[in-house]
PDB file of C-alpha atoms in Angstrom:
ATOM      1  CA  GLN Z   1      59.370  11.017 -85.350  1.00  0.00           C
ATOM      2  CA  VAL Z   2      57.891  11.532 -88.101  1.00  0.00           C
ATOM      3  CA  GLN Z   3      56.198   8.110 -90.120  1.00  0.00           C
ATOM      4  CA  LEU Z   4      54.989   8.840 -94.008  1.00  0.00           C
ATOM      5  CA  VAL Z   5      53.046   6.447 -95.564  1.00  0.00           C
ATOM      6  CA  GLU Z   6      51.789   6.929 -99.434  1.00  0.00           C
ATOM      7  CA  SER Z   7      49.420   5.011-101.293  1.00  0.00           C
ATOM      8  CA  GLY Z   8      48.065   5.655-104.822  1.00  0.00           C
ATOM      9  CA  GLY Z   9      50.949   5.048-107.214  1.00  0.00           C
ATOM     10  CA  GLY Z  10      50.260   2.322-110.223  1.00  0.00           C
ATOM     11  CA  LEU Z  11      50.417   2.632-114.068  1.00  0.00           C
ATOM     12  CA  VAL Z  12      48.727   5.214-116.257  1.00  0.00           C
ATOM     13  CA  GLN Z  13      48.100   5.984-119.492  1.00  0.00           C
ATOM     14  CA  PRO Z  14      49.612   9.314-120.955  1.00  0.00           C
ATOM     15  CA  GLY Z  15      46.577  12.070-120.417  1.00  0.00           C
ATOM     16  CA  GLY Z  16      45.347  10.089-117.424  1.00  0.00           C
ATOM     17  CA  SER Z  17      44.888  10.602-113.921  1.00  0.00           C
ATOM     18  CA  LEU Z  18      45.979   9.635-110.551  1.00  0.00           C
ATOM     19  CA  ARG Z  19      45.786  10.712-106.646  1.00  0.00           C
ATOM     20  CA  LEU Z  20      48.865  10.223-104.151  1.00  0.00           C
ATOM     21  CA  SER Z  21      47.582  10.209-100.773  1.00  0.00           C
ATOM     22  CA  CYS Z  22      50.596   9.890 -97.971  1.00  0.00           C
ATOM     23  CA  ALA Z  23      49.538  10.223 -94.223  1.00  0.00           C
ATOM     24  CA  ALA Z  24      52.096  11.264 -91.390  1.00  0.00           C
ATOM     25  CA  SER Z  25      51.681   9.879 -87.794  1.00  0.00           C
ATOM     26  CA  GLY Z  26      53.499  10.558 -85.009  1.00  0.00           C
ATOM     27  CA  SER Z  27      55.458  13.610 -83.640  1.00  0.00           C
ATOM     28  CA  ILE Z  28      54.521  15.962 -86.023  1.00  0.00           C
ATOM     29  CA  PHE Z  29      55.812  19.506 -85.301  1.00  0.00           C
ATOM     30  CA  ALA Z  30      53.861  22.448 -85.614  1.00  0.00           C
ATOM     31  CA  GLY Z  31      54.882  25.027 -88.538  1.00  0.00           C
ATOM     32  CA  ASN Z  32      55.422  22.175 -91.255  1.00  0.00           C
ATOM     33  CA  VAL Z  33      55.370  21.862 -95.046  1.00  0.00           C
ATOM     34  CA  MET Z  34      54.614  18.620 -96.774  1.00  0.00           C
ATOM     35  CA  GLY Z  35      55.845  18.262-100.251  1.00  0.00           C
ATOM     36  CA  TRP Z  36      56.070  15.632-102.926  1.00  0.00           C
ATOM     37  CA  TYR Z  37      58.964  14.933-104.677  1.00  0.00           C
ATOM     38  CA  ARG Z  38      60.324  12.780-107.747  1.00  0.00           C
ATOM     39  CA  GLN Z  39      63.623  10.929-108.991  1.00  0.00           C
ATOM     40  CA  ALA Z  40      63.755   9.130-112.039  1.00  0.00           C
ATOM     41  CA  PRO Z  41      66.813   6.534-112.298  1.00  0.00           C
ATOM     42  CA  GLY Z  42      69.778   8.191-112.533  1.00  0.00           C
ATOM     43  CA  LYS Z  43      68.299  11.964-111.816  1.00  0.00           C
ATOM     44  CA  GLN Z  44      68.253  14.015-108.988  1.00  0.00           C
ATOM     45  CA  ARG Z  45      65.598  13.932-106.568  1.00  0.00           C
ATOM     46  CA  GLU Z  46      63.043  16.807-107.649  1.00  0.00           C
ATOM     47  CA  LEU Z  47      60.670  18.677-105.738  1.00  0.00           C
ATOM     48  CA  VAL Z  48      57.340  18.617-107.469  1.00  0.00           C
ATOM     49  CA  ALA Z  49      55.215  20.724-105.161  1.00  0.00           C
ATOM     50  CA  ASP Z  50      54.886  21.269-101.705  1.00  0.00           C
ATOM     51  CA  ILE Z  51      51.774  22.943 -98.959  1.00  0.00           C
ATOM     52  CA  ASN Z  52      52.573  24.540 -95.805  1.00  0.00           C
ATOM     53  CA  SER Z  53      49.998  24.010 -92.904  1.00  0.00           C
ATOM     54  CA  GLY Z  54      47.886  27.178 -93.925  1.00  0.00           C
ATOM     55  CA  GLY Z  55      47.568  26.084 -97.306  1.00  0.00           C
ATOM     56  CA  SER Z  56      50.087  27.929 -99.061  1.00  0.00           C
ATOM     57  CA  THR Z  57      51.310  25.820-101.961  1.00  0.00           C
ATOM     58  CA  ASN Z  58      54.336  26.185-104.304  1.00  0.00           C
ATOM     59  CA  TYR Z  59      54.776  24.037-107.956  1.00  0.00           C
ATOM     60  CA  ALA Z  60      57.540  22.874-110.199  1.00  0.00           C
ATOM     61  CA  ASP Z  61      56.784  24.908-113.510  1.00  0.00           C
ATOM     62  CA  ASP Z  62      56.208  21.955-115.428  1.00  0.00           C
ATOM     63  CA  VAL Z  63      53.456  20.521-113.221  1.00  0.00           C
ATOM     64  CA  LYS Z  64      51.520  23.210-112.095  1.00  0.00           C
ATOM     65  CA  ASP Z  65      49.233  23.332-114.634  1.00  0.00           C
ATOM     66  CA  ARG Z  66      48.276  20.120-114.436  1.00  0.00           C
ATOM     67  CA  PHE Z  67      48.876  18.847-110.588  1.00  0.00           C
ATOM     68  CA  THR Z  68      46.980  20.137-107.301  1.00  0.00           C
ATOM     69  CA  ILE Z  69      48.394  19.480-104.001  1.00  0.00           C
ATOM     70  CA  SER Z  70      46.301  19.751-100.927  1.00  0.00           C
ATOM     71  CA  ARG Z  71      46.145  18.982 -97.240  1.00  0.00           C
ATOM     72  CA  ASP Z  72      43.550  17.801 -94.503  1.00  0.00           C
ATOM     73  CA  ASN Z  73      45.184  18.951 -91.361  1.00  0.00           C
ATOM     74  CA  ALA Z  74      42.703  17.085 -89.121  1.00  0.00           C
ATOM     75  CA  LYS Z  75      43.649  13.865 -91.119  1.00  0.00           C
ATOM     76  CA  ASN Z  76      47.733  14.866 -91.180  1.00  0.00           C
ATOM     77  CA  THR Z  77      47.090  13.754 -94.906  1.00  0.00           C
ATOM     78  CA  VAL Z  78      48.451  15.444 -97.895  1.00  0.00           C
ATOM     79  CA  TYR Z  79      47.565  14.597-101.589  1.00  0.00           C
ATOM     80  CA  LEU Z  80      48.890  15.063-105.010  1.00  0.00           C
ATOM     81  CA  GLN Z  81      46.175  15.066-107.550  1.00  0.00           C
ATOM     82  CA  MET Z  82      48.214  14.471-110.685  1.00  0.00           C
ATOM     83  CA  ASN Z  83      46.281  15.068-114.271  1.00  0.00           C
ATOM     84  CA  SER Z  84      46.976  15.003-118.217  1.00  0.00           C
ATOM     85  CA  LEU Z  85      50.238  13.048-117.061  1.00  0.00           C
ATOM     86  CA  LYS Z  86      52.790  12.779-119.381  1.00  0.00           C
ATOM     87  CA  PRO Z  87      55.751  10.034-119.943  1.00  0.00           C
ATOM     88  CA  GLU Z  88      58.127  12.243-118.364  1.00  0.00           C
ATOM     89  CA  ASP Z  89      56.317  12.292-114.833  1.00  0.00           C
ATOM     90  CA  THR Z  90      57.413   8.367-114.761  1.00  0.00           C
ATOM     91  CA  ALA Z  91      59.722   8.613-111.567  1.00  0.00           C
ATOM     92  CA  VAL Z  92      59.464   7.355-107.894  1.00  0.00           C
ATOM     93  CA  TYR Z  93      57.394   9.996-106.006  1.00  0.00           C
ATOM     94  CA  TYR Z  94      58.344  10.567-102.095  1.00  0.00           C
ATOM     95  CA  CYS Z  95      55.923  12.524 -99.577  1.00  0.00           C
ATOM     96  CA  SER Z  96      57.873  14.594 -97.311  1.00  0.00           C
ATOM     97  CA  ILE Z  97      57.657  17.162 -94.198  1.00  0.00           C
ATOM     98  CA  ARG Z  98      59.875  19.806 -93.285  1.00  0.00           C
ATOM     99  CA  ARG Z  99      60.035  22.363 -90.761  1.00  0.00           C
ATOM    100  CA  ARG Z 100      58.794  26.020 -91.851  1.00  0.00           C
ATOM    101  CA  TYR Z 101      62.397  27.412 -91.926  1.00  0.00           C
ATOM    102  CA  SER Z 102      64.199  24.325 -93.017  1.00  0.00           C
ATOM    103  CA  THR Z 103      65.305  23.739 -96.363  1.00  0.00           C
ATOM    104  CA  LEU Z 104      65.481  20.303 -96.388  1.00  0.00           C
ATOM    105  CA  PRO Z 105      62.882  17.830 -94.981  1.00  0.00           C
ATOM    106  CA  ALA Z 106      63.530  16.078 -92.354  1.00  0.00           C
ATOM    107  CA  TYR Z 107      61.296  12.900 -92.865  1.00  0.00           C
ATOM    108  CA  TRP Z 108      60.886  10.677 -96.317  1.00  0.00           C
ATOM    109  CA  GLY Z 109      57.851   8.440 -97.134  1.00  0.00           C
ATOM    110  CA  GLN Z 110      58.616   5.268 -98.684  1.00  0.00           C
ATOM    111  CA  GLY Z 111      58.400   6.540-102.545  1.00  0.00           C
ATOM    112  CA  THR Z 112      55.291   4.894-104.544  1.00  0.00           C
ATOM    113  CA  GLN Z 113      55.815   4.272-108.201  1.00  0.00           C
ATOM    114  CA  VAL Z 114      54.225   6.470-110.870  1.00  0.00           C
ATOM    115  CA  THR Z 115      54.422   5.011-114.131  1.00  0.00           C
ATOM    116  CA  VAL Z 116      53.213   7.032-117.582  1.00  0.00           C
ATOM    117  CA  SER Z 117      53.327   4.396-120.393  1.00  0.00           C
ATOM    118  CA  SER Z 118      51.203   3.349-123.916  1.00  0.00           C
TER     119      SER Z 118
END
């Protein structure tokens, strides 16, 4: 199994920044993709960004110019730098890991709350 532990969520004003971290441990399989999803109450969980072991990234259109995903393979850690935050970014953010050729994550983190409000 893989364990994912997230940190870095909190309350921030519109226009502010947060940096989320997710540390993976356990039987981490090669050829993986780590990503961040978010879910607001009453809404579907949606992909925000992901990154594979080689550093190739994908972003949702509404965050591409504001968020940056990165990873440190030596530390088995993925990060999400969130800048210019908007109220609509408010959600629980979940770290995930999936196998390269799978569509759905195999494991999820516990989630961390991000609230953007004045």
